[in-house]
Short mmCIF file of C-alpha atoms in Angstrom, two decimals:
data_model
loop_
_atom_site.label_atom_id
_atom_site.label_comp_id
_atom_site.label_asym_id
_atom_site.label_seq_id
_atom_site.Cartn_x
_atom_site.Cartn_y
_atom_site.Cartn_z
CA MET A 244 2.04 -28.59 21.94
CA SER A 245 -0.53 -27.98 19.38
CA LEU A 246 -2.84 -25.11 19.41
CA ALA A 247 -5.81 -27.33 18.56
CA ASP A 248 -5.06 -29.30 21.61
CA PHE A 249 -7.57 -26.85 23.26
CA GLN A 250 -10.21 -28.72 21.41
CA ASN A 251 -9.42 -32.37 22.88
CA GLU A 252 -9.19 -30.61 26.31
CA ILE A 253 -12.52 -29.45 26.16
CA TYR A 254 -14.03 -32.94 25.12
CA LEU A 255 -12.14 -34.82 27.71
CA ASN A 256 -13.41 -32.37 30.33
CA GLY A 257 -16.90 -33.16 29.19
CA LEU A 258 -16.45 -36.85 30.45
CA SER A 259 -16.68 -35.22 33.81
CA ASP A 260 -19.57 -32.91 32.88
CA VAL A 261 -17.17 -29.82 32.78
CA ARG A 262 -18.19 -27.48 29.83
CA PRO A 263 -16.69 -24.32 28.74
CA VAL A 264 -18.19 -21.40 30.64
CA LEU A 265 -17.98 -19.11 27.53
CA PRO A 266 -19.16 -20.37 23.96
CA THR A 267 -16.57 -21.62 21.62
CA ASP A 268 -18.16 -19.83 18.74
CA LEU A 269 -16.65 -16.52 19.47
CA SER A 270 -19.18 -14.74 17.24
CA ARG A 271 -21.97 -15.36 20.12
CA LEU A 272 -19.86 -13.19 22.70
CA GLU A 273 -21.41 -9.86 21.51
CA ALA A 274 -24.92 -10.77 22.37
CA LEU A 275 -23.63 -12.08 25.76
CA ALA A 276 -21.68 -9.26 26.55
CA GLU A 277 -24.47 -6.95 25.60
CA GLU A 278 -26.78 -8.91 28.13
CA LYS A 279 -24.33 -8.64 30.91
CA LEU A 280 -22.62 -5.20 30.45
CA GLY A 281 -25.35 -3.34 28.87
CA GLY A 282 -25.73 0.42 28.54
CA GLN A 283 -22.75 2.72 28.31
CA ALA A 284 -19.85 0.31 28.79
CA PHE A 285 -21.17 -2.23 25.90
CA GLY A 286 -22.21 0.63 23.66
CA TYR A 287 -18.66 2.14 23.58
CA VAL A 288 -17.05 -1.04 22.85
CA ALA A 289 -19.54 -2.41 20.31
CA GLY A 290 -20.51 1.08 18.82
CA SER A 291 -19.41 2.25 15.24
CA ALA A 292 -19.48 5.44 13.36
CA GLY A 293 -22.80 6.81 11.90
CA THR A 294 -25.12 4.04 10.92
CA GLY A 295 -22.53 1.07 11.42
CA ALA A 296 -22.25 0.95 7.60
CA THR A 297 -18.42 0.32 7.73
CA ALA A 298 -18.44 -2.40 10.63
CA ARG A 299 -21.30 -4.18 8.59
CA ALA A 300 -18.92 -4.03 5.33
CA ASN A 301 -16.16 -5.33 7.38
CA ARG A 302 -18.12 -8.56 8.12
CA GLU A 303 -19.44 -8.79 4.48
CA ALA A 304 -16.16 -8.73 3.11
CA PHE A 305 -15.06 -11.83 5.02
CA ASP A 306 -18.15 -13.64 4.01
CA ARG A 307 -17.67 -12.91 0.39
CA TRP A 308 -14.41 -15.12 0.56
CA ARG A 309 -14.56 -18.92 0.80
CA LEU A 310 -11.97 -21.20 1.95
CA VAL A 311 -10.98 -24.35 -0.62
CA PRO A 312 -9.70 -27.33 1.34
CA ARG A 313 -7.17 -29.84 -0.45
CA VAL A 314 -6.97 -33.42 0.69
CA LEU A 315 -4.13 -36.27 0.83
CA ARG A 316 -1.68 -33.96 2.00
CA ASP A 317 0.60 -34.62 5.11
CA THR A 318 -0.62 -32.34 7.91
CA SER A 319 0.68 -34.19 10.68
CA THR A 320 3.11 -31.20 11.95
CA PRO A 321 1.18 -28.15 12.05
CA ASP A 322 3.18 -25.05 13.26
CA LEU A 323 1.80 -21.62 12.92
CA SER A 324 4.47 -19.92 14.89
CA THR A 325 6.07 -16.88 13.29
CA THR A 326 8.18 -13.64 13.73
CA VAL A 327 6.71 -10.22 12.97
CA LEU A 328 9.34 -7.37 13.17
CA GLY A 329 11.48 -9.34 15.81
CA THR A 330 8.34 -10.57 17.83
CA ALA A 331 8.04 -14.05 18.05
CA MET A 332 4.61 -15.54 18.51
CA PRO A 333 2.84 -18.87 18.21
CA ALA A 334 0.73 -17.92 15.56
CA PRO A 335 0.25 -14.92 13.65
CA VAL A 336 -2.40 -13.16 15.84
CA MET A 337 -1.88 -10.20 18.33
CA LEU A 338 -4.23 -8.34 20.52
CA ALA A 339 -5.22 -4.80 19.08
CA PRO A 340 -4.86 -1.94 21.08
CA VAL A 341 -8.35 -1.33 22.83
CA GLY A 342 -8.44 1.62 25.20
CA VAL A 343 -10.19 2.09 28.65
CA LEU A 344 -10.81 -1.51 29.30
CA SER A 345 -11.80 -0.95 32.88
CA ILE A 346 -15.13 -0.05 31.67
CA VAL A 347 -15.83 -3.74 31.21
CA HIS A 348 -13.77 -5.11 33.88
CA PRO A 349 -11.77 -3.46 36.67
CA ASP A 350 -8.43 -5.40 35.99
CA GLY A 351 -8.71 -4.00 32.39
CA GLU A 352 -5.69 -4.21 30.41
CA LEU A 353 -3.85 -6.10 33.22
CA ALA A 354 -5.81 -9.07 32.81
CA VAL A 355 -5.42 -8.85 29.23
CA ALA A 356 -1.75 -8.97 29.46
CA ARG A 357 -1.53 -11.72 32.04
CA ALA A 358 -3.73 -13.91 29.64
CA ALA A 359 -1.72 -13.04 26.58
CA LYS A 360 1.42 -13.63 28.32
CA GLU A 361 0.47 -17.07 29.26
CA LEU A 362 -0.21 -18.01 25.71
CA GLY A 363 2.73 -16.18 24.31
CA VAL A 364 0.53 -13.72 22.38
CA PRO A 365 1.84 -10.25 21.90
CA VAL A 366 -0.33 -7.37 23.07
CA VAL A 367 -0.36 -4.03 21.73
CA LEU A 368 -1.13 -1.39 24.63
CA SER A 369 -3.23 1.42 23.79
CA THR A 370 -2.34 4.93 24.97
CA ALA A 371 -5.78 5.30 26.17
CA ALA A 372 -5.50 2.35 28.51
CA SER A 373 -6.95 2.44 31.93
CA HIS A 374 -3.76 1.13 33.47
CA THR A 375 -0.27 2.73 32.84
CA MET A 376 2.10 1.39 30.29
CA GLU A 377 4.45 0.59 33.23
CA GLU A 378 1.82 -1.31 35.17
CA VAL A 379 1.03 -3.34 32.19
CA ALA A 380 4.61 -4.13 31.43
CA GLU A 381 5.03 -5.68 35.00
CA VAL A 382 2.69 -8.48 33.99
CA ALA A 383 3.09 -8.73 30.23
CA GLY A 384 4.82 -10.95 27.70
CA PRO A 385 5.63 -9.52 24.34
CA ARG A 386 4.29 -6.30 24.05
CA TRP A 387 4.03 -3.30 21.63
CA TYR A 388 3.10 0.17 22.23
CA GLN A 389 0.45 2.18 20.40
CA LEU A 390 0.66 6.12 20.25
CA TYR A 391 -2.13 8.36 19.96
CA TRP A 392 0.05 11.37 18.72
CA PRO A 393 -0.73 14.30 20.89
CA LYS A 394 -0.29 18.00 20.04
CA ASP A 395 2.33 18.42 22.75
CA ARG A 396 5.60 17.24 21.21
CA ASP A 397 7.33 16.98 24.68
CA LEU A 398 4.41 14.80 25.68
CA ALA A 399 4.82 12.58 22.80
CA GLN A 400 8.46 12.10 23.24
CA SER A 401 7.93 11.34 27.11
CA PHE A 402 5.38 8.65 26.10
CA LEU A 403 8.03 7.02 23.53
CA GLU A 404 10.96 7.31 26.18
CA ARG A 405 8.52 5.53 28.75
CA ALA A 406 7.64 2.74 26.38
CA LYS A 407 11.04 2.01 25.59
CA ALA A 408 12.06 2.00 29.15
CA ALA A 409 9.25 -0.47 29.81
CA GLY A 410 10.28 -2.98 27.25
CA TYR A 411 7.93 -2.43 24.34
CA GLU A 412 9.32 -3.75 21.27
CA ALA A 413 7.72 -1.97 18.56
CA LEU A 414 5.86 1.20 17.96
CA VAL A 415 2.30 1.58 16.47
CA VAL A 416 1.21 4.76 15.63
CA THR A 417 -2.64 5.37 14.96
CA LEU A 418 -3.39 7.68 12.29
CA ASP A 419 -7.00 7.59 11.89
CA THR A 420 -8.44 8.91 14.88
CA PHE A 421 -6.90 12.77 15.27
CA LYS A 422 -10.49 13.35 16.26
CA LEU A 423 -13.26 11.34 17.35
CA ALA A 424 -16.03 10.27 14.73
CA TRP A 425 -19.83 10.66 14.90
CA ARG A 426 -20.62 7.81 17.16
CA PRO A 427 -24.47 7.61 17.83
CA ARG A 428 -24.34 4.97 20.34
CA ASP A 429 -21.93 7.10 22.55
CA LEU A 430 -23.79 10.24 21.90
CA ASP A 431 -27.12 9.03 22.68
CA THR A 432 -26.16 8.10 26.18
CA ALA A 433 -23.58 11.19 26.49
CA TYR A 434 -20.88 8.95 27.23
CA LEU A 435 -17.45 9.62 26.82
CA PRO A 436 -15.28 7.59 29.65
CA PHE A 437 -12.03 9.95 29.28
CA LEU A 438 -14.13 12.92 30.52
CA ARG A 439 -14.72 10.64 33.65
CA GLY A 440 -11.18 9.98 34.06
CA ILE A 441 -11.00 6.58 32.48
CA GLY A 442 -8.44 5.81 29.85
CA VAL A 443 -6.28 9.01 30.68
CA GLN A 444 -4.03 7.00 33.31
CA ASN A 445 -1.05 7.23 30.86
CA TYR A 446 -1.42 10.94 30.62
CA PHE A 447 -1.97 11.47 34.48
CA ALA A 448 1.28 9.56 35.13
CA ASP A 449 3.31 11.49 32.93
CA PRO A 450 5.81 13.99 33.89
CA VAL A 451 5.44 16.23 31.08
CA PHE A 452 1.61 16.19 31.49
CA LEU A 453 1.72 16.87 35.09
CA ARG A 454 4.09 19.79 34.77
CA ALA A 455 1.56 21.23 32.33
CA VAL A 456 -1.37 20.72 34.93
CA GLY A 457 0.52 21.97 37.97
CA GLY A 458 1.48 18.72 39.47
CA GLU A 459 0.03 15.58 40.80
CA ILE A 460 -3.83 14.87 39.91
CA THR A 461 -5.96 15.79 42.88
CA GLU A 462 -9.80 16.46 43.19
CA ALA A 463 -8.79 20.28 43.04
CA ASN A 464 -7.29 20.02 39.69
CA ARG A 465 -8.86 16.96 38.10
CA ILE A 466 -11.16 18.97 35.94
CA SER A 467 -8.35 21.13 34.48
CA ALA A 468 -6.37 18.04 33.75
CA ILE A 469 -8.96 16.31 31.75
CA LEU A 470 -9.60 19.58 29.74
CA HIS A 471 -5.75 19.78 29.09
CA TRP A 472 -5.97 15.95 27.85
CA VAL A 473 -8.99 17.06 25.58
CA ALA A 474 -6.73 20.01 24.07
CA ASN A 475 -4.06 17.55 23.49
CA PHE A 476 -5.37 14.04 22.40
CA GLY A 477 -5.59 14.58 18.65
CA ASN A 478 -3.46 16.30 16.47
CA PRO A 479 -5.07 17.18 13.01
CA THR A 480 -1.81 18.91 11.87
CA LEU A 481 0.28 15.91 11.31
CA THR A 482 1.83 15.34 7.78
CA TRP A 483 4.05 12.85 6.42
CA ASP A 484 6.92 15.16 7.18
CA ASP A 485 6.43 14.58 10.98
CA LEU A 486 7.48 11.08 10.52
CA ILE A 487 11.05 12.11 10.27
CA TRP A 488 10.73 13.52 13.97
CA LEU A 489 9.21 10.04 15.05
CA ARG A 490 11.76 7.98 13.41
CA GLU A 491 14.47 10.11 14.91
CA ARG A 492 13.12 9.33 18.55
CA TRP A 493 12.06 5.59 18.11
CA ALA A 494 15.04 3.21 17.21
CA GLY A 495 12.70 0.01 16.90
CA PRO A 496 10.26 -0.79 14.43
CA ILE A 497 7.37 1.64 13.58
CA VAL A 498 4.00 0.41 12.32
CA LEU A 499 1.51 2.91 10.93
CA LYS A 500 -2.15 1.93 11.88
CA GLY A 501 -5.18 3.11 9.91
CA VAL A 502 -3.83 2.59 6.17
CA GLN A 503 -6.57 2.03 3.71
CA HIS A 504 -4.94 3.17 0.41
CA ALA A 505 -1.92 1.62 -1.55
CA ASP A 506 -0.35 4.85 -2.18
CA ASP A 507 -0.52 5.89 1.83
CA ALA A 508 1.39 2.50 2.09
CA ARG A 509 3.92 3.13 -0.29
CA ARG A 510 4.54 6.65 1.18
CA ALA A 511 4.83 4.71 4.65
CA ALA A 512 7.68 2.39 3.09
CA ASP A 513 9.12 5.28 1.34
CA ALA A 514 9.43 7.12 4.64
CA GLY A 515 11.37 4.18 6.20
CA MET A 516 8.36 2.67 8.35
CA ASP A 517 8.60 -0.84 9.25
CA GLY A 518 5.12 -2.01 8.62
CA VAL A 519 1.31 -1.11 8.13
CA VAL A 520 -1.96 -2.07 9.72
CA VAL A 521 -4.73 -2.33 7.19
CA SER A 522 -7.48 -0.97 9.26
CA ASN A 523 -10.45 1.19 9.42
CA HIS A 524 -10.59 1.27 13.26
CA GLY A 525 -13.39 -1.43 13.32
CA GLY A 526 -15.63 0.89 11.48
CA ARG A 527 -15.50 3.11 14.27
CA GLN A 528 -14.02 6.45 12.42
CA VAL A 529 -16.02 6.79 8.95
CA ASP A 530 -19.14 5.55 8.13
CA GLY A 531 -19.66 4.29 4.73
CA ALA A 532 -16.11 3.61 4.40
CA VAL A 533 -14.56 0.62 2.34
CA ALA A 534 -13.99 -2.70 4.16
CA SER A 535 -10.51 -3.21 5.43
CA LEU A 536 -10.38 -6.91 3.95
CA ASP A 537 -11.08 -5.51 0.53
CA ARG A 538 -8.17 -3.33 0.86
CA LEU A 539 -5.75 -5.64 2.05
CA PRO A 540 -4.75 -7.37 -1.25
CA LEU A 541 -4.04 -4.33 -2.86
CA ILE A 542 -2.01 -3.03 -0.11
CA ALA A 543 -0.21 -6.34 0.31
CA ASP A 544 0.78 -6.36 -3.24
CA ALA A 545 1.93 -2.82 -3.17
CA VAL A 546 4.28 -3.08 -0.22
CA GLY A 547 4.21 -6.50 1.21
CA ASP A 548 7.96 -6.94 -0.35
CA ARG A 549 9.00 -3.83 1.63
CA MET A 550 7.48 -3.92 4.70
CA SER A 551 5.30 -5.97 7.40
CA VAL A 552 1.45 -5.83 6.75
CA LEU A 553 -0.76 -6.38 9.56
CA PHE A 554 -4.57 -6.53 9.52
CA ASP A 555 -7.51 -5.79 11.89
CA SER A 556 -11.35 -4.81 11.51
CA GLY A 557 -13.69 -7.48 11.40
CA VAL A 558 -11.66 -10.57 12.65
CA ARG A 559 -13.74 -12.86 14.75
CA THR A 560 -12.83 -16.36 14.05
CA GLY A 561 -9.93 -18.30 13.29
CA ALA A 562 -11.21 -18.85 9.78
CA ASP A 563 -11.50 -15.05 9.44
CA ALA A 564 -7.81 -15.06 10.30
CA ALA A 565 -6.92 -17.51 7.93
CA LYS A 566 -8.50 -15.56 5.20
CA ALA A 567 -6.79 -12.34 6.06
CA LEU A 568 -3.55 -14.20 6.30
CA ALA A 569 -4.35 -15.77 2.67
CA LEU A 570 -5.07 -12.14 1.20
CA GLY A 571 -1.32 -10.91 2.33
CA ALA A 572 -1.41 -10.19 6.28
CA ASP A 573 1.57 -11.07 8.13
CA ALA A 574 -0.47 -11.18 11.18
CA VAL A 575 -3.97 -10.42 12.24
CA LEU A 576 -5.05 -8.16 15.17
CA ILE A 577 -8.25 -8.95 17.10
CA GLY A 578 -9.97 -6.34 19.33
CA ARG A 579 -13.84 -6.45 20.27
CA GLN A 580 -13.77 -10.33 20.79
CA TYR A 581 -11.21 -10.29 23.57
CA ALA A 582 -12.74 -7.18 25.06
CA TYR A 583 -15.96 -9.14 25.18
CA GLY A 584 -14.24 -12.02 26.89
CA LEU A 585 -12.81 -9.72 29.28
CA GLY A 586 -16.15 -8.21 30.23
CA LEU A 587 -17.59 -11.76 30.49
CA GLY A 588 -14.93 -13.57 32.30
CA GLY A 589 -11.90 -11.23 33.08
CA GLU A 590 -8.64 -12.97 32.48
CA ALA A 591 -10.03 -16.39 32.25
CA GLY A 592 -12.40 -14.79 29.61
CA VAL A 593 -9.63 -13.30 27.49
CA ARG A 594 -7.52 -16.61 27.81
CA HIS A 595 -10.82 -18.56 26.42
CA VAL A 596 -11.14 -16.38 23.48
CA LEU A 597 -7.55 -16.67 22.45
CA ARG A 598 -7.33 -20.32 22.93
CA CYS A 599 -10.58 -20.59 20.83
CA LEU A 600 -9.10 -18.67 18.14
CA LEU A 601 -5.76 -20.07 18.16
CA ALA A 602 -7.22 -23.60 17.93
CA GLU A 603 -9.62 -22.91 15.30
CA LEU A 604 -7.11 -21.16 13.26
CA GLU A 605 -4.62 -24.23 13.54
CA LEU A 606 -7.64 -26.62 12.49
CA THR A 607 -8.71 -24.50 9.72
CA VAL A 608 -5.23 -24.30 8.21
CA SER A 609 -4.68 -28.22 8.63
CA LEU A 610 -7.97 -28.92 7.08
CA LEU A 611 -7.02 -26.89 4.06
CA GLY A 612 -4.01 -29.29 3.71
CA LEU A 613 -1.45 -27.12 5.11
CA ASN A 614 1.11 -26.84 7.96
CA ARG A 615 2.76 -23.44 8.03
CA VAL A 616 1.44 -19.75 8.12
CA GLU A 617 3.49 -19.19 4.74
CA ASP A 618 1.39 -21.88 3.18
CA LEU A 619 -1.53 -19.67 3.49
CA THR A 620 -1.79 -18.05 -0.02
CA ARG A 621 -4.55 -16.84 -2.19
CA ASP A 622 -4.62 -20.28 -3.74
CA VAL A 623 -6.92 -21.27 -0.72
CA LEU A 624 -9.38 -18.92 -1.57
CA ALA A 625 -12.52 -18.54 -3.96
#
């Protein structure tokens, strides 16, 4: 079955006057999500560091690249399926780790995992999820686990052991968020969901964390438990040497997320890591930082023959994904778009976003005169 068949399904449904509930132009979702969600929840998902300059740069970088279609090539057998670090997927698209998703829909990460499983799309679950990794694993298909590396090493090890036991295939370690950036949208509304007990569910279910706070979380110790989370969430003391500890405790693939410099990518490869995610956290951490897409070809050239290179920050459409893949990414991760789909339509909204993006990606590749992921090279760009 072709990913692009979703287009035919929409047109055929139109014969019965059935139209998509959500837009098929995924760039329109943000405005709709702001109208529906408003205030604190939307601000947390959409917000960026400082003036938003980095988030704008992410999008501007995509606009600077143009695709160059070729003609009279047999594109009758499109197949975008690929395997990244042992995980098979119908196209080189994954769901990035987005925390606290219950602020936009009560089913949160559970709805996301169900939609992704139906389509075979891998999900990367955040440590800051509003449902535990075990709960999500029960309904998920292919899944990776994203670690926010806490100060407490015993807690970090417990997270790794739980993720392994729950069938998470690879580990994604986010390195650019050892402390929260200056985020005016959240500051202006004085809103941090973790302090309200949202996004700390993996902590509150962890035996090491529970021992540290005196046992099961109740109203009596809830505030002290949240303060213990605050004290342990980020670890600014981490260095390259700490990767040895991590490698000894996780036998599967390890991917470092938040890499923006080719020298850091080389060090990751030298340290025995299996991949990097070229990412500036969607513009949420450093205001005025370089666009991730501008760094992608440099990093792909530096380490693409030694490790997997993944990409996030700014992907909104299938055409965006095609550009990132052509610039050297083995797969792209989307974040805000599926969070908006979740907020607008729950599980069905996430499914809609994924089907739109996958269909547009396949159609874009075909219209470029290509059939396969590996055919996407810089030759298709201008």
